[in-house]
Coordinates of C-alpha atoms and ligand atoms in Angstrom, one line a residue:
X1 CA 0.0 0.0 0.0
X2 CA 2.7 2.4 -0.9
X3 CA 1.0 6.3 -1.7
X4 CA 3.4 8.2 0.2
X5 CA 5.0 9.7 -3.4
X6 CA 5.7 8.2 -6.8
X7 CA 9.3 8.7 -6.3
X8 CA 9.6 5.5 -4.2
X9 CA 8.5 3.0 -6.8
X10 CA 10.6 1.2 -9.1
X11 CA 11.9 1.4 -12.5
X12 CA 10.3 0.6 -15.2
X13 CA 12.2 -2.4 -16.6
X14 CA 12.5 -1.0 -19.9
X15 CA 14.7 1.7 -18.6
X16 CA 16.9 -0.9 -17.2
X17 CA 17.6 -2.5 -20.1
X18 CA 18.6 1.0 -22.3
X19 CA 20.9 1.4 -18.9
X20 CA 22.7 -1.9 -19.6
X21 CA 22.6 -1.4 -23.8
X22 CA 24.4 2.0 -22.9
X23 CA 26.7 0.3 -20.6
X24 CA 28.1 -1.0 -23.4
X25 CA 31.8 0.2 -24.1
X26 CA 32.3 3.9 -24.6
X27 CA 31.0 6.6 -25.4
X28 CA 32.0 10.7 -25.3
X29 CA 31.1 12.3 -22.2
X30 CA 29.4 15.5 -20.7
X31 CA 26.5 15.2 -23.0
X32 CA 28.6 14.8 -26.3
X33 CA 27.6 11.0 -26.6
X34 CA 24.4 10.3 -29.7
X35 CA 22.3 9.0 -27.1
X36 CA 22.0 12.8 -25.9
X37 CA 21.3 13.8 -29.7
X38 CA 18.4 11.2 -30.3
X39 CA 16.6 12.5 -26.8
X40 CA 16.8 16.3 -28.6
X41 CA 15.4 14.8 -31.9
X42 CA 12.9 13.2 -29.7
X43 CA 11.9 16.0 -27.5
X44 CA 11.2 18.1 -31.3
X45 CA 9.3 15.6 -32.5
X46 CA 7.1 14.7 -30.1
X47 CA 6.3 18.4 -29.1
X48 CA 6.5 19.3 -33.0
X49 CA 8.8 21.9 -32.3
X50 CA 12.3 22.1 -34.6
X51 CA 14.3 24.9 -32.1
X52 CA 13.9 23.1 -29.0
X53 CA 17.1 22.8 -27.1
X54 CA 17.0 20.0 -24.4
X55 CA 19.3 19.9 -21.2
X56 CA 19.2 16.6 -18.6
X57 CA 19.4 16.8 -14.9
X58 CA 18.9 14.9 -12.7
X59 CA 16.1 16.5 -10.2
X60 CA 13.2 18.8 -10.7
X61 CA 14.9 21.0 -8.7
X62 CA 18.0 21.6 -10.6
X63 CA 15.5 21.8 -13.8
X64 CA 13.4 24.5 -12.2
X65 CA 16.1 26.5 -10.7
X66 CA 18.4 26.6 -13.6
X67 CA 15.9 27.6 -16.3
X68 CA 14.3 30.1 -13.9
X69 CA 17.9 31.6 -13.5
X70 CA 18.2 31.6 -17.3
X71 CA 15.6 33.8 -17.5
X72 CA 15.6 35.7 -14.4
X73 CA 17.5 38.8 -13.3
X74 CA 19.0 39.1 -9.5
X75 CA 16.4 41.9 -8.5
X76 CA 13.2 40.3 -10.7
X77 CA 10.7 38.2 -9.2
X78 CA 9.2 34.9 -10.1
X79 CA 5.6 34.4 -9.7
X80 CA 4.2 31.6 -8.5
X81 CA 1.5 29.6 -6.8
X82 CA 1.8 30.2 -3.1
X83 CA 1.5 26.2 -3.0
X84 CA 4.2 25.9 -5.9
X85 CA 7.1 23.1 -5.6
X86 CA 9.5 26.0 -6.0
X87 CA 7.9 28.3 -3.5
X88 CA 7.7 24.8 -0.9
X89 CA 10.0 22.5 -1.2
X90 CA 13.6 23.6 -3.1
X91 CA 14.8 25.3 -0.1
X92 CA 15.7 28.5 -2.0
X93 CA 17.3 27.1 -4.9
X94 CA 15.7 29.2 -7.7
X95 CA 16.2 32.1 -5.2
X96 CA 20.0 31.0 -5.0
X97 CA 20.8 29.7 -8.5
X98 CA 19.5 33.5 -9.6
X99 CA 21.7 34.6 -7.2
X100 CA 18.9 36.4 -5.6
X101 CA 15.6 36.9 -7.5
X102 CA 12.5 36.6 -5.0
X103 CA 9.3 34.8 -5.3
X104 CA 6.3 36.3 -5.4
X105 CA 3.4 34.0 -4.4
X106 CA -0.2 33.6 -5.8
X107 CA -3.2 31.9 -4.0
X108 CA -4.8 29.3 -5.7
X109 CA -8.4 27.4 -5.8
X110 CA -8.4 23.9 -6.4
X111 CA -4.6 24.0 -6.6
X112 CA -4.6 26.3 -9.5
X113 CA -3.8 30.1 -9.9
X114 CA -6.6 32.2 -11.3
X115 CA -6.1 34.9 -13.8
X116 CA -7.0 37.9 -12.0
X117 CA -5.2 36.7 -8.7
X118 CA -1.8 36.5 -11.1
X119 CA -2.5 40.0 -12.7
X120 CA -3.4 41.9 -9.1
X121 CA 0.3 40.0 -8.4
X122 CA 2.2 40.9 -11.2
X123 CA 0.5 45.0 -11.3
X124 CA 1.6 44.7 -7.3
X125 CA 5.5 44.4 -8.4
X126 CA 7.8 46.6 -10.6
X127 CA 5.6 49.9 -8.5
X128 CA 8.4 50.9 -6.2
X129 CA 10.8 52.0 -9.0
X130 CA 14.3 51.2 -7.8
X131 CA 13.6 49.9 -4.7
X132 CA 11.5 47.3 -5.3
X133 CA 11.9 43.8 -7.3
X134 CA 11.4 43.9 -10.8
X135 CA 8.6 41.6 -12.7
X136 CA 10.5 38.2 -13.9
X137 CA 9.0 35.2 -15.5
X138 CA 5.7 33.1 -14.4
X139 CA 6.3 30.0 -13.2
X140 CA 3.0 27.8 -13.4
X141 CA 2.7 23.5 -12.4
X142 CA 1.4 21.1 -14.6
X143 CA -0.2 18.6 -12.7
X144 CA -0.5 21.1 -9.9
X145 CA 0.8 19.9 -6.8
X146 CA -3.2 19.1 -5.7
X147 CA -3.4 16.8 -8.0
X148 CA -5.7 19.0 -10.3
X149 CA -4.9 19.8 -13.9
X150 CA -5.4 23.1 -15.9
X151 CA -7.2 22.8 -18.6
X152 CA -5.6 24.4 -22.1
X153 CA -8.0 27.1 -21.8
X154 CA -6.9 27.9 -18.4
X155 CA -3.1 27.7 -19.2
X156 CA -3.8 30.4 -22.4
X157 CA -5.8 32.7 -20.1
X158 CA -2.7 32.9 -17.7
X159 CA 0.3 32.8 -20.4
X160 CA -1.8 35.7 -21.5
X161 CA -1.8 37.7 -18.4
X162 CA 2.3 37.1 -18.5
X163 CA 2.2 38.0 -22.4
X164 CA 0.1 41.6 -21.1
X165 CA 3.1 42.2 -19.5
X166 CA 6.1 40.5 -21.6
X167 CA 7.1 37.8 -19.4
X168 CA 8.2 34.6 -19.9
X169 CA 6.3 31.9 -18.6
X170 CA 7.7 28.5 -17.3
X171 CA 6.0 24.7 -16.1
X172 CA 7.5 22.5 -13.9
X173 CA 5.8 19.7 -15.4
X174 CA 7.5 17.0 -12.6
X175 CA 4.1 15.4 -13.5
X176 CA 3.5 16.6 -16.9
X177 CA 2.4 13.0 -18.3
X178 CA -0.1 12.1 -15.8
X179 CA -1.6 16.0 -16.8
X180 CA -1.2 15.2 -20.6
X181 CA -2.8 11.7 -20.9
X182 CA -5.4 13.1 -18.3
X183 CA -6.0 16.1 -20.8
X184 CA -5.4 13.4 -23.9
X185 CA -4.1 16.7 -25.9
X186 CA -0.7 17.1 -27.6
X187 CA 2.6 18.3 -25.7
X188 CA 2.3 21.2 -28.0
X189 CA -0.9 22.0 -27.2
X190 CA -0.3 21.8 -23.7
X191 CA 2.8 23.9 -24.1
X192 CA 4.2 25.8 -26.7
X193 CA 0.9 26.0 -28.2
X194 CA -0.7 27.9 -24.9
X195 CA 1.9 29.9 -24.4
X196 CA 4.9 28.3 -22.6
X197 CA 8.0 29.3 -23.5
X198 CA 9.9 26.7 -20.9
X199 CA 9.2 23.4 -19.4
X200 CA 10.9 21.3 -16.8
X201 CA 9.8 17.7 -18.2
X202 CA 10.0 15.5 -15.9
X203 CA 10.6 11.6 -15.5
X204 CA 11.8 11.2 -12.3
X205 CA 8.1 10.5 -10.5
X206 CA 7.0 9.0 -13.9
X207 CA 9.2 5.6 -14.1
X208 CA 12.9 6.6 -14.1
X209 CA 15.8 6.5 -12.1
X210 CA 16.5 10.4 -11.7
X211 CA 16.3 12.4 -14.8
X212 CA 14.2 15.3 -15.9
X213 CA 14.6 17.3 -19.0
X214 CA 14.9 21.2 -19.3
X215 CA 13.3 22.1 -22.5
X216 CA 13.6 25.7 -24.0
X217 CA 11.2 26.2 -26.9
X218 CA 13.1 29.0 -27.5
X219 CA 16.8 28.1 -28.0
X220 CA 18.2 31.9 -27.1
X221 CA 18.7 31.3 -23.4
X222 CA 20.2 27.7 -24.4
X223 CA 23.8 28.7 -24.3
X224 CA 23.0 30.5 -20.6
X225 CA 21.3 27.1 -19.4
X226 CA 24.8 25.2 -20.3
X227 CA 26.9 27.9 -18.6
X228 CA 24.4 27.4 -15.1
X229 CA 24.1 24.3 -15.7
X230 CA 28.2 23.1 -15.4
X231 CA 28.8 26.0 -13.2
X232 CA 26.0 24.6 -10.9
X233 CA 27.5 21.2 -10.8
X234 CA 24.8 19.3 -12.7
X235 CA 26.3 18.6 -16.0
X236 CA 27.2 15.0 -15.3
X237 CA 30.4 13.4 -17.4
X238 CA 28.6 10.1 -17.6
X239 CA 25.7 11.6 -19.2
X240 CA 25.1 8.8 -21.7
X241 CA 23.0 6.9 -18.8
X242 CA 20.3 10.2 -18.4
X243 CA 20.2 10.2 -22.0
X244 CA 19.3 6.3 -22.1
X245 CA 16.7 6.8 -19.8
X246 CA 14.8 9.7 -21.2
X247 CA 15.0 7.6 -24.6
X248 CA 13.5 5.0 -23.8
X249 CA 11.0 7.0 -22.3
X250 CA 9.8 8.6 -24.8
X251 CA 10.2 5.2 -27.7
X252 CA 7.1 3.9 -28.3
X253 CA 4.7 6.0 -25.6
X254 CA 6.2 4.8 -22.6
X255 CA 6.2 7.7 -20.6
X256 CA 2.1 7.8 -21.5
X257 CA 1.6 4.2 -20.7
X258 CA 3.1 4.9 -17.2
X259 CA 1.1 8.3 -16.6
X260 CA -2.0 6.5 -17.5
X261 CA -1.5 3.5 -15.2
X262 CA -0.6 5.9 -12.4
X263 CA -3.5 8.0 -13.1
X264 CA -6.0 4.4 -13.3
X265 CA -4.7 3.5 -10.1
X266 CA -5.2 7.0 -8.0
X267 CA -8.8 6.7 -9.8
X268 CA -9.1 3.2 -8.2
X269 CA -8.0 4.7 -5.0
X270 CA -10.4 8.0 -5.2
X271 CA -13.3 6.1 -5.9
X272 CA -12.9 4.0 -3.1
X273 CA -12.9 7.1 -1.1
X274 CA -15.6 8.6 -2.5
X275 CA -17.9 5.7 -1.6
X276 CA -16.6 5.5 2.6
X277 CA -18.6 7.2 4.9
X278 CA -16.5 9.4 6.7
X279 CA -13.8 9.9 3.9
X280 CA -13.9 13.5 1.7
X281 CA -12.3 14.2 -1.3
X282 CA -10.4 17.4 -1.4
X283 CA -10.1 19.1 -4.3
X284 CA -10.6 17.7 -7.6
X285 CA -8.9 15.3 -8.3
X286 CA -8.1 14.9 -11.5
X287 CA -4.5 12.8 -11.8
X288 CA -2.2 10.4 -9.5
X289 CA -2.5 12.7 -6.5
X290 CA -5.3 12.4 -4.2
X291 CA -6.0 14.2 -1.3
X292 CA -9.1 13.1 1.5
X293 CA -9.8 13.6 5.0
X294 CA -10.4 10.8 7.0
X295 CA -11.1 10.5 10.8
X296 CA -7.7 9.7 12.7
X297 CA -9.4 6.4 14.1
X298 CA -9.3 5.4 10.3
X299 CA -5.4 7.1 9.5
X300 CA -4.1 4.7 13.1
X301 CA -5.9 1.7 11.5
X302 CA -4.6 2.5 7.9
X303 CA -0.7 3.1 8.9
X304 CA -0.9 0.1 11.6
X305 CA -1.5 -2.1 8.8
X306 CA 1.7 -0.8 6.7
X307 CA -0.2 2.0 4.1
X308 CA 2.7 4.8 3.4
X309 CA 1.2 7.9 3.0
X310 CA 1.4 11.3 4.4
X311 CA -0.4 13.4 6.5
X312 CA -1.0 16.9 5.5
X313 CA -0.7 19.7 8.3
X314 CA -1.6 17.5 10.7
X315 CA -0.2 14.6 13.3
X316 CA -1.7 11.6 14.3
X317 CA -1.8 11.9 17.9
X318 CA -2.6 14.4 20.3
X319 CA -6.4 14.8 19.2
X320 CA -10.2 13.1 19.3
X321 CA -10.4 9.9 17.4
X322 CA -12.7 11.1 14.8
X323 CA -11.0 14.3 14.1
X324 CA -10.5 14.2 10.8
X325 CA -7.5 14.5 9.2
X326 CA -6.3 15.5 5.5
X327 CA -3.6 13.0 3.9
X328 CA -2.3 13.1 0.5
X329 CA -2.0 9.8 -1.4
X330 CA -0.1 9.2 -4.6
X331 CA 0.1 6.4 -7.0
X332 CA 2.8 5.4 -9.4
X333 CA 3.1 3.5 -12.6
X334 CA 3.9 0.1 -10.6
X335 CA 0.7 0.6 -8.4
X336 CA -1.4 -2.9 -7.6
X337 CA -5.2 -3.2 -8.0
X338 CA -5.2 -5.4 -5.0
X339 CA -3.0 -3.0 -2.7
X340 CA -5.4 -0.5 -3.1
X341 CA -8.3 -2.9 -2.6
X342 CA -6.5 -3.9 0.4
X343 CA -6.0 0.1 1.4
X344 CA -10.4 0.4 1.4
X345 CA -10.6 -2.9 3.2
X346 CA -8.9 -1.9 6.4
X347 CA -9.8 1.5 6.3
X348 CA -13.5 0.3 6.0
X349 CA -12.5 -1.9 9.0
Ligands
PLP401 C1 8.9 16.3 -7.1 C2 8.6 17.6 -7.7 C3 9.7 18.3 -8.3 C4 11.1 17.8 -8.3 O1 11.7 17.5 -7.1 P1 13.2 16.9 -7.0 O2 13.1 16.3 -5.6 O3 14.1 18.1 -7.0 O4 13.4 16.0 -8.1 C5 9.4 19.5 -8.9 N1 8.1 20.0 -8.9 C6 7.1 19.3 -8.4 C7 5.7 19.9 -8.5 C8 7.3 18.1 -7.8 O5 6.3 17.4 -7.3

């Protein structure tokens, strides 16, 4: 019963075998090697886009903070959901790898900013002339770290608002798959198309072993990227093994096979919640990401019988029994039918 993240799964064994194919002899290093060459012809093809330059590293962090450095001055600001990955959990690193750029944060319903709530942000900076930060890129998550999904509509209407004002806009798509097969739309149309100029693709949560791609759909900042990138320590010298597993990623649909079965198997999960007494859905939930509240008699049963999953803003003791309490659960590519079956059995006791 393993939902605490889909970064503690395995795998996918067809990753391990283009690991041990590319373990085979030599090959030039720091990104010089073919296999880095085919993952670029891939990337353009796929999100039918000729210019793309494409950069491996090997965490979402890295991806985010060094294409938001790329294209953000020491005194600009970055706006961003106040719930956003960036804002939350990189410990300051787009702040640091800009050497110094802010953040300035943007509420959200259902996990998602609105348009006017961006604008009212963005018309709040760059009013203080020199003595106050300057308006940088947009940085926007796709799935949103709720779970939820915005539609293409929604990204347009806010790459417009950035457009209003001539920035740059940028997804951290850690989860961009399980948003795409969920939206069963082109990665042009959910990018490029609406309005993205930048996207940190990942793979990481998604089936692989630790690589995400930085993907400039405009190839002027590419150069920049490089230079942050070595100078930040993340271009690796054995970078034939990132570039094997983002290839075989992206041959024959693999990434969308393993978005979809993470995305069935959260549906599995939410349904089963939706149908307990005493269980609420949280927002709505759209991908591999569920969040519920459940009574804490439910969460001591549930973890006593070995389910991984997190609490959210809350502890499981030091309260009444049927408090209830939210949790976040999250399902990856490798998720069982009967673990989760297993999961609504003991928590409907
Ligand atoms: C997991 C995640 C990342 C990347 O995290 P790393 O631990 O740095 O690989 C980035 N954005 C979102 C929304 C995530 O969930």
């Amino acid at each position: 019963m393993h939902f605490a993240s889909d970064n503690t799964g395995p795998v996918h064994p067809k990753v391990m075998e283009a690991l041990v194919r590319a373990n085979d002899g030599y090959a030039p290093a720091y990104a010089s090697e073919a296999l880095a060459a085919d993952v670029t012809a891939q990337v353009r093809t796929l999100f039918e886009a000729p210019e793309a330059m494409v950069h491996l590293v090997v965490s979402g962090t890295a991806a985010n903070s060094l294409l938001l450095a790329s294209h953000t001055s020491p005194w600009d600001t970055v706006f961003c959901a106040r719930t956003a990955h960036i804002n939350t959990d990189e410990l300051n690193a787009p702040e640091f790898f800009s050497g110094g750029a802010k953040l300035t944060t943007v509420p959200t319903e259902d996990g998602k900013m609105m348009p006017d709530d961006l604008r009212k942000a963005i018309e709040g900076e760059e009013t203080r002339d020199l003595h106050g930060p300057s308006r940088g890129p947009v940085s926007l998550t796709q799935t949103t770290e709720a779970g939820t999904v915005y539609s293409l509509d929604e990204l347009t209407a806010l790459t417009s608002v950035a457009r209003d004002y001539g920035l740059k806009v940028h997804m951290d798509g850690a989860r961009f798959a399980n948003a795409l097969v969920k939206l069963g739309c082109s990665p042009a149309d959910m990018t490029w198309r609406a309005g993205v100029d930048m996207v940190s693709l990942g793979g990481t949560k998604n089936g692989l072993m630790g690589v995400e791609a930085a993907v400039l759909f405009d190839p002027a900042k590419s150069r920049e990227f490089e230079l942050r990138r070595k100078r930040g320590a993340h271009l690796l010298s054995k970078h034939r093994y990132l570039a094997a597993q983002m290839n075989a990623y992206l041959t024959d649909g693999l990434w969308l096979k393993m978005a979809s079965a993470a995305n069935a198997a959260c549906r599995r999960l939410a349904d089963g919640l939706r149908s307990t007494p005493g269980a609420n859905l949280m927002y709505h939930y759209q991908t591999n990401i569920a969040f519920a509240r459940l009574p804490r008699a439910a969460h001591r049963r549930l973890m006593a019988s070995g389910a991984e999953y997190h609490l959210w803003d809350a502890t499981l003791d030091g309260g009444p029994e049927d408090e209830a309490l939210a949790a976040r659960f999250v399902t990856d590519w490798s998720a069982r039918d009967e673990d989760t079956d297993r999961f609504m059995e003991v928590l409907r006791g």
